Backbone as a printed PyTorch tensor [residue, N CA C, xyz], in Angstrom:
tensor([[[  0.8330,  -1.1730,   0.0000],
         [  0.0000,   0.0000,   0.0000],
         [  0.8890,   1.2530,   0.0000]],

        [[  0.3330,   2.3120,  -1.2240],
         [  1.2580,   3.4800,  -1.1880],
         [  0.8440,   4.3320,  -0.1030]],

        [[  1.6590,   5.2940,   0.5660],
         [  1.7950,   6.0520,   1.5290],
         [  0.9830,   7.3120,   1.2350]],

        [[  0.2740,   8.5310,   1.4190],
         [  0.2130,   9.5670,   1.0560],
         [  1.6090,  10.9890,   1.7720]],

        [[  1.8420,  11.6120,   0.7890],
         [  2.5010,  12.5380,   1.4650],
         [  2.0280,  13.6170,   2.1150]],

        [[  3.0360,  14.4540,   2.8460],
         [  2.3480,  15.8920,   3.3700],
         [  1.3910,  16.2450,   3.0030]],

        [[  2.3440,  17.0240,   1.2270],
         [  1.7640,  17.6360,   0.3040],
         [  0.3840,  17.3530,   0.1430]],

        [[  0.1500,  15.9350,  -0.0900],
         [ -1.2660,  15.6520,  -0.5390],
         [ -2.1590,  15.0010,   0.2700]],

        [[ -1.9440,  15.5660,   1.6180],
         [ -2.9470,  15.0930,   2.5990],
         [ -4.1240,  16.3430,   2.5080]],

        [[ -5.4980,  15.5690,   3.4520],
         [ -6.7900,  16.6120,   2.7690],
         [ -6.4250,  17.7310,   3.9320]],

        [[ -6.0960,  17.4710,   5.1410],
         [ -5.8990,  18.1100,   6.0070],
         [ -4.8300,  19.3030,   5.9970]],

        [[ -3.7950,  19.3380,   5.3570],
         [ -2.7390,  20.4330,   5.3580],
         [ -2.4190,  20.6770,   3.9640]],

        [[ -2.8640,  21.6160,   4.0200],
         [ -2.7160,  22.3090,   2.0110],
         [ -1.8910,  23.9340,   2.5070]],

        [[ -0.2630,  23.4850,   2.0720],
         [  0.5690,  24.9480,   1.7100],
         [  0.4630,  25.4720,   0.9540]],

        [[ -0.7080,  25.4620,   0.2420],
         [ -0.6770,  27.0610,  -0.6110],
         [ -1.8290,  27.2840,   0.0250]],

        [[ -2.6150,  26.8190,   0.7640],
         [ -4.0460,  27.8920,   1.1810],
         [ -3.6210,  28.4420,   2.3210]],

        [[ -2.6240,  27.8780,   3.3580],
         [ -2.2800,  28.5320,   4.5070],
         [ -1.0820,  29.6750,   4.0530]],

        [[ -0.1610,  29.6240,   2.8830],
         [  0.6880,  30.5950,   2.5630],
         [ -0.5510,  31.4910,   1.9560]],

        [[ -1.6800,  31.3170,   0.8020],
         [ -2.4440,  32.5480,   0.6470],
         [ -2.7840,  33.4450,   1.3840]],

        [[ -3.5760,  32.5260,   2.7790],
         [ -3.9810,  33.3250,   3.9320],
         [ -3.1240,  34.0900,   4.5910]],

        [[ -2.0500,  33.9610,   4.4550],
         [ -1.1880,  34.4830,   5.3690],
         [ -0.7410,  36.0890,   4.7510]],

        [[ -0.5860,  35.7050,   3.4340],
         [ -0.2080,  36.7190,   2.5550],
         [ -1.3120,  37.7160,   2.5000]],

        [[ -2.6960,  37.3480,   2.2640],
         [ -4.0040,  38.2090,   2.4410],
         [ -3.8670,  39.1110,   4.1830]],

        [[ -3.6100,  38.0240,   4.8160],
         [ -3.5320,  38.9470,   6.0810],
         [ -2.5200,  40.0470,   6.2460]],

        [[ -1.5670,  39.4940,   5.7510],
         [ -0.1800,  40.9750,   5.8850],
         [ -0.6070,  41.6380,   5.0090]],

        [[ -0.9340,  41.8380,   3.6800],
         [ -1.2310,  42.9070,   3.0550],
         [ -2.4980,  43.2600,   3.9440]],

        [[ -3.4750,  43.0050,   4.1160],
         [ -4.9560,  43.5870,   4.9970],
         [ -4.0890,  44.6250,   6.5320]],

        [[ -3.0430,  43.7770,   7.0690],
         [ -2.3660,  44.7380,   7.8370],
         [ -1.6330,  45.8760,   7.5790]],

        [[ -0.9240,  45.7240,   6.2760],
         [ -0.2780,  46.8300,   5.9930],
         [ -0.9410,  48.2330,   5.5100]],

        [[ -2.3970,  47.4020,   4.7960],
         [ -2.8930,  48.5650,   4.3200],
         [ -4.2360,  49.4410,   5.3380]],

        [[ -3.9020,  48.8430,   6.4470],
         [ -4.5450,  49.2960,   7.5220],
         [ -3.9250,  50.3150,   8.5820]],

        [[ -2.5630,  49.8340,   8.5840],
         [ -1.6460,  50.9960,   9.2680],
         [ -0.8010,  51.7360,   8.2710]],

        [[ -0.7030,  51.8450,   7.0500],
         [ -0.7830,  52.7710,   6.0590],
         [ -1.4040,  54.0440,   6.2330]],

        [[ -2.7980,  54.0000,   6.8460],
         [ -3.9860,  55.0100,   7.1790],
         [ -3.4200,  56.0700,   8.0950]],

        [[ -3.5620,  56.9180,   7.2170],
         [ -3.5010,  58.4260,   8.3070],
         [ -3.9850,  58.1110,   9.8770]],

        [[ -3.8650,  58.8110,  10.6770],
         [ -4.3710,  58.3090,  12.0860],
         [ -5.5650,  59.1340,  12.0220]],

        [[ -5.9330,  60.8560,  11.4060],
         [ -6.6560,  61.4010,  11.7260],
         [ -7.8310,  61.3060,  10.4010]],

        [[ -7.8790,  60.2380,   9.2760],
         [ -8.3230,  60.1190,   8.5300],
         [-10.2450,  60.1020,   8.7240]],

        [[-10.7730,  60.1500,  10.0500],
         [-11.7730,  61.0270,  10.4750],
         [-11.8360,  61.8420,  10.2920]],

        [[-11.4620,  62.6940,   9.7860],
         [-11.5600,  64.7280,   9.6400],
         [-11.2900,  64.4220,   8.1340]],

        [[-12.0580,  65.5360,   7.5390],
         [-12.3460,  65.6570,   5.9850],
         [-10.9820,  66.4790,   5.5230]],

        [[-10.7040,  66.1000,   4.6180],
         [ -8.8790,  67.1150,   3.9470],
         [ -9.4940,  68.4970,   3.9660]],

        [[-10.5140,  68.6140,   3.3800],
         [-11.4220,  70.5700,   3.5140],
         [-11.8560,  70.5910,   4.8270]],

        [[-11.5700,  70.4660,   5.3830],
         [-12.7240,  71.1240,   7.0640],
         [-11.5530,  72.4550,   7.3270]],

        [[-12.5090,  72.7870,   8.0630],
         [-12.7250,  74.1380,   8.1660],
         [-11.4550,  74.8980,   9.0350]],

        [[-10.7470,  75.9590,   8.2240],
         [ -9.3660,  76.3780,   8.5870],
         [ -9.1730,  77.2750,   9.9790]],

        [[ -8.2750,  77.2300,  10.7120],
         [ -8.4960,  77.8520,  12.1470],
         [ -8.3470,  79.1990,  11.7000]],

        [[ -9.7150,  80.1470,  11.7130],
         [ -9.7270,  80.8940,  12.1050],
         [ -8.5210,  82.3300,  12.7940]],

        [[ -8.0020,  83.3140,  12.4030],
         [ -6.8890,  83.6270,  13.1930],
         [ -7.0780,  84.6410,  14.0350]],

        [[ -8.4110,  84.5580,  14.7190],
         [ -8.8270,  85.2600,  16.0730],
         [ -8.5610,  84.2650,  17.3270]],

        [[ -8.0960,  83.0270,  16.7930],
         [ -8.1000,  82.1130,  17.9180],
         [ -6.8230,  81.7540,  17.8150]],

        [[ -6.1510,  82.1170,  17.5820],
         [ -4.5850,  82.2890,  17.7610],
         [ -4.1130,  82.9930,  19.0250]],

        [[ -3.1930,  82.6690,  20.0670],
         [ -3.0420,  83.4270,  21.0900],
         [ -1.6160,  83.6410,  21.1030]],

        [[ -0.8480,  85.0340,  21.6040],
         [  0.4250,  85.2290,  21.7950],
         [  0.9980,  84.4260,  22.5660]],

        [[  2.4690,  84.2390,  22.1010],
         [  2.9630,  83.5930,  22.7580],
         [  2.8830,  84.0450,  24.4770]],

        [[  2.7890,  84.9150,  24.8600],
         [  3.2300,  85.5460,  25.7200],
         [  1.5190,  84.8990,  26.8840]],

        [[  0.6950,  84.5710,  26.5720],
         [ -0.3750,  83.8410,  26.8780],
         [ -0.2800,  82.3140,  27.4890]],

        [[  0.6710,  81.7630,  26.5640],
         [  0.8580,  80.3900,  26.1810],
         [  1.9360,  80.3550,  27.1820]],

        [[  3.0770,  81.1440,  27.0900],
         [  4.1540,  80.8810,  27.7060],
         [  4.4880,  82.3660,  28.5730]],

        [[  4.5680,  82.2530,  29.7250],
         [  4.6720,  83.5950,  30.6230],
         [  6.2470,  83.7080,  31.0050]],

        [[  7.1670,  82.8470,  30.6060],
         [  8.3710,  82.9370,  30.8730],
         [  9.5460,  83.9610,  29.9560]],

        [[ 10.2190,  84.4630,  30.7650],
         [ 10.7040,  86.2010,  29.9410],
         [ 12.3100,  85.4860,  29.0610]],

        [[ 11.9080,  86.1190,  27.5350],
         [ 12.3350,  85.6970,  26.8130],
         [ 14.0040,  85.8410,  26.8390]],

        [[ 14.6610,  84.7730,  27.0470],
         [ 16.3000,  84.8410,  27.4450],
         [ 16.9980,  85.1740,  25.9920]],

        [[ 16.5720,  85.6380,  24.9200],
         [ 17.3970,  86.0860,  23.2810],
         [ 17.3960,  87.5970,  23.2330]],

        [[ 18.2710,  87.9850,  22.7220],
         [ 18.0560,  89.4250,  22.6200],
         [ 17.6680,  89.6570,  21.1830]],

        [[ 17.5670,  90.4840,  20.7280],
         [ 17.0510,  91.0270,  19.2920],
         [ 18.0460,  90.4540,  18.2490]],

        [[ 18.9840,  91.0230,  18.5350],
         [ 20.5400,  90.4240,  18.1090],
         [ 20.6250,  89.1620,  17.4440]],

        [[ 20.7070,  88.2280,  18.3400],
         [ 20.5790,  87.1290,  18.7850],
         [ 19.2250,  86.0890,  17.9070]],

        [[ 18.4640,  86.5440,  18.1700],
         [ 17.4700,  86.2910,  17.4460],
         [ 17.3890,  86.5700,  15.7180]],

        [[ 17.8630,  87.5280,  15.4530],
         [ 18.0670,  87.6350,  14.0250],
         [ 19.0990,  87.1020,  13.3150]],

        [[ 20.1060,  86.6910,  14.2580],
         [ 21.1900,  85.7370,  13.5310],
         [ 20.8960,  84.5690,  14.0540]],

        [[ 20.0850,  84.0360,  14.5760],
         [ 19.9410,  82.8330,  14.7020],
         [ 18.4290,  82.1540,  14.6170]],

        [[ 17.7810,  82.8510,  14.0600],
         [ 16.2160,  82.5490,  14.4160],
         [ 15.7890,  81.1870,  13.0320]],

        [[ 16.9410,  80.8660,  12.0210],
         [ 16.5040,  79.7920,  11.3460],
         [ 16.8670,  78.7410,  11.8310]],

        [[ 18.1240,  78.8190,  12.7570],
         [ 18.3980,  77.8530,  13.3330],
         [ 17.8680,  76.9910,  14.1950]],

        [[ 17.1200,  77.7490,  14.7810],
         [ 16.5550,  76.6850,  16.5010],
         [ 15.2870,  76.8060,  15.8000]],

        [[ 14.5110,  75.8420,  16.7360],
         [ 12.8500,  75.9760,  16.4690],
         [ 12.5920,  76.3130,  17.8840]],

        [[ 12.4790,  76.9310,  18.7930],
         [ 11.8160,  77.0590,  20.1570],
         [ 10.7030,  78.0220,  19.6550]],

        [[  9.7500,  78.7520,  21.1910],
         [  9.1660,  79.3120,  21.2080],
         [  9.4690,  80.4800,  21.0600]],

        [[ 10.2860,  81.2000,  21.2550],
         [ 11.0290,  82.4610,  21.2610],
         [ 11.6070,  82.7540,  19.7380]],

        [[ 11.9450,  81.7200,  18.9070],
         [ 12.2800,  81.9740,  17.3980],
         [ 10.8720,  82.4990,  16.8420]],

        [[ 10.0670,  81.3940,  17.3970],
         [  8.7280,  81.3090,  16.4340],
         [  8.0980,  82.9790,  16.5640]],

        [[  7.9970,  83.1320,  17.8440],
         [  7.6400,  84.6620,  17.7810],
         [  8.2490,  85.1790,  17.3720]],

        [[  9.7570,  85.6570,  17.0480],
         [ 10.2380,  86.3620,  16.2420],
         [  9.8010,  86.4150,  15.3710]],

        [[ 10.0030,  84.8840,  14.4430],
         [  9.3580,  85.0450,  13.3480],
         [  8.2850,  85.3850,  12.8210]],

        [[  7.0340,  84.8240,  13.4670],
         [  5.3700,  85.9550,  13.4060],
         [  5.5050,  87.2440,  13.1990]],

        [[  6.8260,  87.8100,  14.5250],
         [  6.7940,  89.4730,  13.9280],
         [  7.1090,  90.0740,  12.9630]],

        [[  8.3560,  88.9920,  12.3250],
         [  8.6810,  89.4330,  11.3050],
         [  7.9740,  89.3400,   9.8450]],

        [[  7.1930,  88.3460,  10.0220],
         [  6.2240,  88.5620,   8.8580],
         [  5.0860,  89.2570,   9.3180]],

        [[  4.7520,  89.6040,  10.2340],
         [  3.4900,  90.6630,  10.5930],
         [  4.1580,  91.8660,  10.1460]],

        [[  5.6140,  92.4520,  10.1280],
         [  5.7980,  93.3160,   9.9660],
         [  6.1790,  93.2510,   8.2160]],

        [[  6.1410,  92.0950,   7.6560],
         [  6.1410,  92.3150,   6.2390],
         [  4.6830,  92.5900,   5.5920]],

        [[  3.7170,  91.7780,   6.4800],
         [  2.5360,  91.9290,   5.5820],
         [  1.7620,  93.3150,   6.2800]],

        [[  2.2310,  94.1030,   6.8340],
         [  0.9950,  95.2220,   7.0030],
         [  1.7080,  96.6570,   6.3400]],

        [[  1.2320,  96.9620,   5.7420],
         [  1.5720,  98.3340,   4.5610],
         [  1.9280,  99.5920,   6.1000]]])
């Protein structure tokens, strides 16, 4: 009497458990692919810039840069103290 192999037993079939497997990693990948905030519409509605608050609101601590200081270095760092610089400096480009 011939033997059956692995391969051709009814019980364990490697290509339906390699399909499944493959369906599942792609179903995962294209699930954490997803934006996180992909709830909110790409058009919703732009903040407003009355609801913008000075830094000086946000942060009450007295600014350790001097003017100086700040203009030679304000591309460099990102803190809070650049960023206001920078606001002023384009507030003071855009008002005639």
């Amino acid at each position: 009497m011939k033997k059956k192999s692995a391969s051709q037993s009814a019980f364990f079939k490697l290509r339906l458990v390699v399909s499944v497997l493959l369906c599942f990693a792609a179903v995962t990948i294209i699930v954490l692919a997803q934006p996180r905030n992909a709830s909110q519409p790409a058009n919703s509605q732009p903040i407003v810039r009355s609801e913008y608050r000075s830094v000086m609101q946000v942060f009450t601590k007295q600014n350790p840069y001097t003017e100086a200081w700040l203009a030679a270095n304000h591309g460099k760092f990102d803190n809070i103290w650049t960023a206001e610089y920078e606001t002023r400096l384009q507030q003071a480009v855009c008002t005639p």
